[in-house]
Short mmCIF file of C-alpha atoms in Angstrom, two decimals:
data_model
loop_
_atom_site.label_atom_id
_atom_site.label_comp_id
_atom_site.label_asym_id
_atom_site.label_seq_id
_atom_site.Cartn_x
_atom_site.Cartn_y
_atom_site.Cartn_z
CA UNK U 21 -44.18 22.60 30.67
CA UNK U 22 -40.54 22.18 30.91
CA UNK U 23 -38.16 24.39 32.99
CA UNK U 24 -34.23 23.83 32.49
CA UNK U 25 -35.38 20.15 32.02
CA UNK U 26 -37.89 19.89 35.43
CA UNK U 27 -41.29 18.69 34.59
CA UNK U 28 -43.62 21.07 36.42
CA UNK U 29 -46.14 19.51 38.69
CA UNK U 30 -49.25 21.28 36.89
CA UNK U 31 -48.41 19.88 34.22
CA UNK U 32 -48.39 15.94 35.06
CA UNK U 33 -51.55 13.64 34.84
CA UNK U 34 -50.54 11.95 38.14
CA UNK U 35 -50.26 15.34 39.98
CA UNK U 36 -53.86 16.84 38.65
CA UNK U 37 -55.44 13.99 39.72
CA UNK U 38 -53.75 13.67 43.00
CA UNK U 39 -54.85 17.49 44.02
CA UNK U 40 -58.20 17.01 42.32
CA UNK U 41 -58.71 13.58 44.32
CA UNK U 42 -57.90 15.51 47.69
CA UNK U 43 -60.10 18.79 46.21
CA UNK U 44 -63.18 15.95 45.87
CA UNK U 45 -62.54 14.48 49.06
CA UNK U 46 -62.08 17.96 51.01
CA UNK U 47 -65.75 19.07 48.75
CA UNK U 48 -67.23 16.01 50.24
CA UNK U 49 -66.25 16.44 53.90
CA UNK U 50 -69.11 18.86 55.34
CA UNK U 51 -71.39 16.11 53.73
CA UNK U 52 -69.79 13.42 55.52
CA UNK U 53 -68.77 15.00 59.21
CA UNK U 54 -72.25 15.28 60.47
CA UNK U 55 -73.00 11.41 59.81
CA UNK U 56 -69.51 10.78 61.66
CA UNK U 57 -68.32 9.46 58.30
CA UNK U 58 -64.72 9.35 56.42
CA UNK U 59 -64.80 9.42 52.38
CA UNK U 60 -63.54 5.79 52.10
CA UNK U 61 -66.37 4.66 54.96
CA UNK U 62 -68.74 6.76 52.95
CA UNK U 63 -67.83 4.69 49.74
CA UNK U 64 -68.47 0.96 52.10
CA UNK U 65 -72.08 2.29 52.90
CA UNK U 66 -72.78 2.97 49.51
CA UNK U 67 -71.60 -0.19 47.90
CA UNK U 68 -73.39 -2.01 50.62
CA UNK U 69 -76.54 -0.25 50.55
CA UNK U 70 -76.31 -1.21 47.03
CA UNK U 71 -75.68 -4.78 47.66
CA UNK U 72 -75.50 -6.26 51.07
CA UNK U 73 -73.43 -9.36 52.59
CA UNK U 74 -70.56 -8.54 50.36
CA UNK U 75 -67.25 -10.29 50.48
CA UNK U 76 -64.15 -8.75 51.44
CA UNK U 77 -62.57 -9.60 48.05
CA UNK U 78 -65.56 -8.31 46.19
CA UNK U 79 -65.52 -5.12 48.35
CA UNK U 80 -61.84 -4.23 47.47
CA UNK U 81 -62.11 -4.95 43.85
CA UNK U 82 -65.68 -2.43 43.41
CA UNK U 83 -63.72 0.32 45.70
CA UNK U 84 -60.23 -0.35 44.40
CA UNK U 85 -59.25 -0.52 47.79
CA UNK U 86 -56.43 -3.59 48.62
CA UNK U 87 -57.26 -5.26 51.60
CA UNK U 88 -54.37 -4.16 53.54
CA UNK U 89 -56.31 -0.92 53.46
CA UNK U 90 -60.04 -1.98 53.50
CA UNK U 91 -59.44 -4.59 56.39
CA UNK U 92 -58.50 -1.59 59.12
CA UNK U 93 -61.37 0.74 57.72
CA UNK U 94 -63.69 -2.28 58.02
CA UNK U 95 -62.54 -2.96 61.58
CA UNK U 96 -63.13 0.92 62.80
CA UNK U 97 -66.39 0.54 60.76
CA UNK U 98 -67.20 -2.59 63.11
CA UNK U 99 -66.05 -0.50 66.41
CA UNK U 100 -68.23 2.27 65.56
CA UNK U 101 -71.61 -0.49 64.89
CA UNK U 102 -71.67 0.36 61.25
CA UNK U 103 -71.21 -2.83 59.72
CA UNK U 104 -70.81 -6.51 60.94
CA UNK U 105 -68.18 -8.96 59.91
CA UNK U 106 -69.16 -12.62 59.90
CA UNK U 107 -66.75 -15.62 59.00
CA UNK U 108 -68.47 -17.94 56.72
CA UNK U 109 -69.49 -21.02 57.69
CA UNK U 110 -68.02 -23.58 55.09
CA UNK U 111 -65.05 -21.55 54.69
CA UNK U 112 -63.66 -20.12 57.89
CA UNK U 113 -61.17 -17.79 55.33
CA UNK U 114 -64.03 -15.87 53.87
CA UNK U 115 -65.62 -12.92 55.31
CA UNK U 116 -68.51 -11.36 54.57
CA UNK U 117 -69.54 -7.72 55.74
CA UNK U 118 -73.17 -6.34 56.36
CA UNK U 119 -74.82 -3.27 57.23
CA UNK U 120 -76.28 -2.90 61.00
CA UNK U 121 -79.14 -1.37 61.50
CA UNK U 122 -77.13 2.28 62.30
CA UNK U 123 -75.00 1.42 59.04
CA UNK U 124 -79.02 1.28 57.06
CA UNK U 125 -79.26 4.47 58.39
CA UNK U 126 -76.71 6.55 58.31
CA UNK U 127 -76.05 5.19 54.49
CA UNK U 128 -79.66 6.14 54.15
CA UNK U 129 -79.32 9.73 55.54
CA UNK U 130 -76.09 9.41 52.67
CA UNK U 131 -77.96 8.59 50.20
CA UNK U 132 -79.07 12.73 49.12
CA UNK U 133 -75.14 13.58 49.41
CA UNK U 134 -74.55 12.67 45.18
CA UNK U 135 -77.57 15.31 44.39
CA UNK U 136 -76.10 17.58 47.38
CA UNK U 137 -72.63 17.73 45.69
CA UNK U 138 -74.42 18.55 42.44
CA UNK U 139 -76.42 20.75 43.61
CA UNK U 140 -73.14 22.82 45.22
CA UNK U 141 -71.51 22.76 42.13
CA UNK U 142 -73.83 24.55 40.40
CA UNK U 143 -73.41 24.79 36.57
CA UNK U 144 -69.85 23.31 37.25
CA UNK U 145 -71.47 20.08 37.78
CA UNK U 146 -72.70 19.44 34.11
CA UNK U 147 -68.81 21.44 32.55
CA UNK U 148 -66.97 18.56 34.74
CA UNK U 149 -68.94 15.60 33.35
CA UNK U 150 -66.97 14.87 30.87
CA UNK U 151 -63.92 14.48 32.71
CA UNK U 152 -66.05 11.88 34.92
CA UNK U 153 -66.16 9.92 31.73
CA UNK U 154 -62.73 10.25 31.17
CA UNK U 155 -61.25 9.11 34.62
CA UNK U 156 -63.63 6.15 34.38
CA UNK U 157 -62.09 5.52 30.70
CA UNK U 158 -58.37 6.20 32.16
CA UNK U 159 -59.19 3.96 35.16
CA UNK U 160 -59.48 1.08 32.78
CA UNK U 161 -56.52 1.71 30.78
CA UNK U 162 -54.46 2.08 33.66
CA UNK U 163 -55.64 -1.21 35.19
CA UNK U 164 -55.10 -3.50 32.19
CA UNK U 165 -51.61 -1.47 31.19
CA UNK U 166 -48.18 -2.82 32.79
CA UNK U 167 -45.68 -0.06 33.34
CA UNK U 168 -41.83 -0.92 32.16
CA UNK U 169 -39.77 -1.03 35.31
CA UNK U 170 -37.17 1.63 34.78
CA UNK U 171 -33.61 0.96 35.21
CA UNK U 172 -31.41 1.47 37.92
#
């Protein structure tokens, strides 16, 4: 693990699930290219096919996305007729996002790409369950844990 006192990289938490978060995303991406679609736009269709007329506060909390980062996807999602942004009428601050009728179906054509990954991991699929659990487990830790600041 150690070497003359340097941490190796394959051997931090962070950096394992930094590669395998790019590995997933990369896996994803012949799924995703034909329906013009990017991993994080991907994740908006779901949640809305799930649940339309979201807000943009609930949005970034399900996809733990902060809004400095949703609001730009959301705009290119507009641009390219996938979803619709509409200002509430009693408050002018709140926005709501739907699905068009191309955002219905291209998350519809989406909706076979969960089996289609399992299906192209073969037997993998069922050995990496378990670590699904535990990233969902570790997701919750990390969000209700406060790291120290370190000292200058």
């Amino acid at each position: 693990m150690f070497d003359n006192g340097a941490i190796k990289t394959e051997a931090m938490l962070c950096f394992n699930l930094y590669a395998a978060s790019l590995a997933m995303t990369r896996f994803y991406k012949p799924f995703l290219e034909p329906l013009g679609l990017t991993y994080p736009q991907y994740l908006v269709l779901l949640s809305l096919n799930q649940e339309d007329k979201q807000g943009v506060s609930k949005l970034s909390n399900e996809l733990q996305l902060d809004t400095g980062t949703l609001s730009p996807l959301l705009k290119r999602m507009e641009t390219t007729k996938l979803v619709k942004r509409l200002r509430q009428a009693d408050d002018e601050r709140r926005v709501l996002v739907e699905l068009t009728e191309l955002g219905r179906e291209i998350a519809a054509k989406a909706a076979c790409i969960p089996q289609c990954i399992a299906q192209s991991l073969g037997p993998n699929f069922e050995e990496i369950e378990p670590s699904r659990l535990l990233l969902a487990k570790l997701r919750k830790v990390l969000a209700k844990t406060v790291p120290p600041v370190l000292a200058k």
